[in-house]
Short mmCIF file of C-alpha atoms in Angstrom, two decimals:
data_model
loop_
_atom_site.label_atom_id
_atom_site.label_comp_id
_atom_site.label_asym_id
_atom_site.label_seq_id
_atom_site.Cartn_x
_atom_site.Cartn_y
_atom_site.Cartn_z
CA MET A 30 0.00 0.00 0.00
CA PRO A 31 1.23 3.55 -0.56
CA VAL A 32 2.67 5.21 2.52
CA ILE A 33 3.54 8.91 2.53
CA GLU A 34 6.38 9.73 4.86
CA HIS A 35 7.22 13.33 5.71
CA VAL A 36 10.84 14.00 6.59
CA GLU A 37 11.57 17.29 8.37
CA ASP A 38 14.44 18.38 6.11
CA ASP A 39 12.66 17.52 2.84
CA PRO A 40 9.52 19.43 1.79
CA VAL A 41 8.67 16.77 -0.82
CA PRO A 42 7.20 13.71 0.91
CA GLU A 43 8.57 10.26 0.12
CA ILE A 44 6.14 7.61 -1.11
CA TYR A 45 6.70 3.96 -0.37
CA GLY A 46 4.53 1.27 -1.90
CA VAL A 47 2.32 1.55 -4.99
CA PRO A 48 0.86 5.04 -5.55
CA GLY A 49 -2.92 4.89 -5.91
CA LEU A 50 -3.30 1.37 -4.54
CA ARG A 51 -6.39 0.99 -2.34
CA ARG A 52 -8.16 -1.82 -0.50
CA ARG A 53 -11.83 -2.53 0.14
CA PRO A 54 -13.90 -5.42 1.48
CA HIS A 55 -14.87 -8.17 -0.95
CA GLU A 56 -17.22 -11.10 -0.46
CA LEU A 57 -14.24 -13.46 -0.81
CA GLY A 58 -11.94 -11.45 1.45
CA LEU A 59 -10.32 -8.24 0.24
CA SER A 60 -10.03 -6.33 -3.02
CA LEU A 61 -6.96 -4.32 -4.08
CA PHE A 62 -7.70 -1.67 -6.73
CA ARG A 63 -6.67 1.73 -8.04
CA PRO A 64 -9.26 4.55 -8.34
CA GLY A 65 -10.22 5.12 -11.96
CA LEU A 66 -9.34 1.59 -13.10
CA THR A 67 -11.87 -1.21 -13.44
CA GLY A 68 -9.47 -4.07 -12.62
CA GLU A 69 -8.88 -5.44 -9.15
CA VAL A 70 -6.96 -8.19 -7.37
CA VAL A 71 -9.01 -10.24 -4.92
CA VAL A 72 -7.12 -11.69 -1.95
CA THR A 73 -9.05 -14.53 -0.33
CA GLY A 74 -8.79 -15.66 3.25
CA MET A 75 -7.88 -12.23 4.65
CA SER A 76 -10.08 -9.42 5.88
CA VAL A 77 -9.42 -5.73 5.38
CA GLY A 78 -8.66 -5.45 9.11
CA GLU A 79 -6.06 -8.23 8.97
CA TRP A 80 -4.47 -6.62 5.90
CA GLU A 81 -4.36 -3.24 7.65
CA GLY A 82 -2.75 -4.80 10.74
CA THR A 83 -0.02 -6.47 8.67
CA HIS A 84 0.52 -3.32 6.61
CA ALA A 85 0.72 -1.04 9.66
CA ALA A 86 3.26 -3.34 11.32
CA GLU A 87 5.65 -2.70 8.40
CA PHE A 88 5.69 1.06 9.02
CA CYS A 89 6.21 1.64 12.71
CA GLY A 90 9.48 3.56 12.43
CA PRO A 91 10.47 6.88 13.99
CA HIS A 92 8.73 9.02 11.33
CA ALA A 93 5.00 9.52 11.22
CA ALA A 94 3.68 7.78 8.10
CA VAL A 95 0.29 8.31 6.51
CA CYS A 96 -1.47 5.60 4.51
CA PRO A 97 -3.55 7.20 1.71
CA ALA A 98 -5.76 4.11 1.56
CA THR A 99 -7.07 5.12 4.98
CA SER A 100 -7.17 8.89 4.51
CA HIS A 101 -8.34 8.91 0.84
CA PRO A 102 -9.92 5.51 0.13
CA GLY A 103 -11.63 6.51 -3.11
CA GLU A 104 -9.15 8.85 -4.79
CA TRP A 105 -5.47 9.56 -5.27
CA THR A 106 -3.88 12.02 -2.85
CA GLU A 107 -2.13 15.14 -4.11
CA ALA A 108 1.22 13.67 -2.99
CA GLU A 109 0.60 10.53 -5.07
CA GLU A 110 -0.35 12.56 -8.16
CA ASN A 111 2.73 14.76 -7.70
CA HIS A 112 4.87 11.62 -7.37
CA ALA A 113 3.52 10.24 -10.68
CA ARG A 114 4.21 13.58 -12.44
CA SER A 115 7.65 13.78 -10.87
CA MET A 116 8.56 10.27 -12.04
CA LYS A 117 7.59 11.19 -15.61
CA ALA A 118 9.53 14.48 -15.47
CA ARG A 119 12.63 12.87 -13.93
CA PHE A 120 12.83 9.71 -15.99
CA GLY A 121 10.82 10.46 -19.13
CA ALA A 122 8.62 8.36 -21.35
CA LEU A 123 11.08 5.46 -21.49
CA ALA A 124 10.82 4.97 -17.73
CA LEU A 125 7.04 5.00 -17.99
CA ARG A 126 7.26 2.38 -20.74
CA HIS A 127 9.52 0.26 -18.53
CA GLN A 128 7.04 0.71 -15.70
CA HIS A 129 4.20 -0.44 -17.97
CA ASP A 130 6.22 -3.51 -18.96
CA ASP A 131 7.00 -4.19 -15.31
CA TYR A 132 3.30 -4.06 -14.43
CA ILE A 133 2.61 -6.80 -16.98
CA LEU A 134 5.42 -8.93 -15.56
CA GLN A 135 4.36 -8.27 -11.98
CA SER A 136 0.82 -9.35 -12.89
CA ALA A 137 2.16 -12.50 -14.54
CA MET A 138 4.22 -13.34 -11.45
CA PHE A 139 1.43 -12.48 -9.02
CA ARG A 140 -0.90 -14.93 -10.78
CA ARG A 141 1.76 -17.62 -10.37
CA ILE A 142 2.87 -16.70 -6.85
CA GLY A 143 1.67 -20.01 -5.41
CA LEU A 144 4.13 -21.88 -7.61
CA LEU A 145 7.03 -20.42 -5.62
CA ASN A 146 5.87 -22.36 -2.55
CA ARG A 147 6.65 -25.62 -4.31
CA LEU A 148 10.31 -24.66 -4.53
CA GLY A 149 10.62 -24.86 -0.75
CA SER A 150 12.36 -21.54 -0.21
CA ARG A 151 13.53 -20.39 3.19
CA SER A 152 13.25 -16.75 2.12
CA THR A 153 12.30 -14.78 -0.98
CA THR A 154 13.16 -11.25 -2.11
CA THR A 155 12.05 -9.34 -5.21
CA TRP A 156 13.11 -6.16 -6.98
CA ARG A 157 12.88 -4.36 -10.31
CA LYS A 158 15.80 -4.57 -12.71
CA ALA A 159 17.80 -1.36 -12.68
CA ARG A 160 18.32 -0.38 -16.33
CA HIS A 161 15.86 -2.54 -18.25
CA PRO A 162 12.24 -3.52 -17.73
CA GLY A 163 11.92 -6.65 -15.70
CA ILE A 164 11.67 -8.11 -12.24
CA VAL A 165 13.90 -10.44 -10.25
CA VAL A 166 12.63 -13.03 -7.76
CA GLU A 167 15.42 -14.46 -5.61
CA LEU A 168 14.79 -17.62 -3.57
CA TYR A 169 17.07 -19.21 -1.00
CA GLN A 170 16.39 -22.93 -0.72
CA ASP A 171 17.21 -25.39 2.06
CA GLU A 172 17.43 -28.28 -0.38
CA TYR A 173 19.24 -27.01 -3.43
CA ASN A 174 18.97 -29.36 -6.39
CA PHE A 175 19.62 -28.05 -9.89
CA ASP A 176 17.59 -30.89 -11.42
CA SER A 177 14.41 -30.30 -9.44
CA HIS A 178 13.09 -27.25 -11.31
CA GLU A 179 11.71 -28.77 -14.52
CA SER A 180 8.19 -29.09 -13.12
CA PHE A 181 8.37 -25.46 -11.93
CA ILE A 182 9.28 -24.35 -15.47
CA ARG A 183 6.40 -26.39 -16.94
CA GLU A 184 3.93 -24.83 -14.50
CA MET A 185 5.22 -21.28 -15.06
CA THR A 186 4.84 -21.70 -18.84
CA SER A 187 1.48 -23.47 -18.71
CA PRO A 188 -0.83 -22.35 -21.56
CA HIS A 189 -3.64 -22.10 -18.99
CA MET A 190 -1.98 -19.14 -17.26
CA SER A 191 -2.23 -15.54 -18.43
CA PRO A 192 -0.25 -13.73 -19.64
CA LYS A 193 1.53 -16.64 -21.30
CA LEU A 194 5.21 -17.01 -20.42
CA THR A 195 7.99 -18.84 -22.21
CA CYS A 196 11.30 -19.93 -20.69
CA VAL A 197 13.97 -18.00 -22.60
CA ASP A 198 17.08 -18.85 -20.58
CA ARG A 199 18.31 -21.12 -17.82
CA ARG A 200 21.84 -20.84 -16.61
CA ILE A 201 24.12 -21.68 -13.71
CA TRP A 202 26.51 -19.10 -12.30
CA PRO A 203 29.22 -21.35 -10.78
CA ASP A 204 31.07 -18.49 -9.10
CA ARG A 205 27.92 -17.48 -7.20
CA ASN A 206 26.45 -20.99 -6.92
CA TYR A 207 23.25 -19.59 -8.47
CA ARG A 208 20.87 -20.95 -11.00
CA PHE A 209 18.59 -18.54 -12.76
CA ILE A 210 15.59 -19.23 -14.94
CA GLU A 211 14.31 -16.41 -17.15
CA PHE A 212 10.76 -16.06 -18.48
CA ALA A 213 9.37 -13.63 -21.07
CA THR A 214 6.02 -12.73 -22.59
CA PRO A 215 5.29 -11.05 -25.95
CA ARG A 216 3.25 -8.47 -24.04
CA SER A 217 6.36 -6.96 -22.43
CA GLU A 218 9.91 -6.08 -23.48
CA GLY A 219 11.18 -7.20 -20.09
CA SER A 220 11.54 -10.54 -18.35
CA ILE A 221 11.03 -12.32 -15.05
CA GLN A 222 14.25 -13.74 -13.70
CA VAL A 223 13.92 -16.35 -10.95
CA ARG A 224 17.22 -16.76 -9.11
CA LEU A 225 17.70 -19.91 -7.05
CA ALA A 226 20.42 -20.05 -4.41
CA PRO A 227 21.33 -22.33 -1.51
CA ALA A 228 20.25 -21.00 1.90
#
């Protein structure tokens, strides 16, 4: 969720999370949406209150943080709109294109998020690629077996999932003891790179 944090020395507030993201109750649990867009992500098995409790626990630092989803549940805040304009001014149309590509990849990964559980990871981290569109998912596994990922690749590239992914690369980095598997979709210029490492 977007969190606006005001720092005393900086008149421009910092925004953490996804600008414009909001939550509302849904008959199956909770709906995540952005005002002005018709799409939503429904999270089952969790109430809005449980989501808020988990979210608030992440931001209990020394600075007072404001969650726009609570203060402006049906619209973007001025700080969020300024952030979107600032990102366009600072990084230009190419960055916005990369962001659009990343959204497609993030959606593709989110729809397949349950498949990561089958890899038995001890911990997982994710981030956006720095210079090119794309996301990285890094998993640290207790049982690290290079030959055990074929079923994961088949499931990730299943024709029943949308958007459709293809496996475009699989490689071992011996110096880092990593294996990475890269997936792409024709709907984006970027890729999803799943990095597998021993815990």
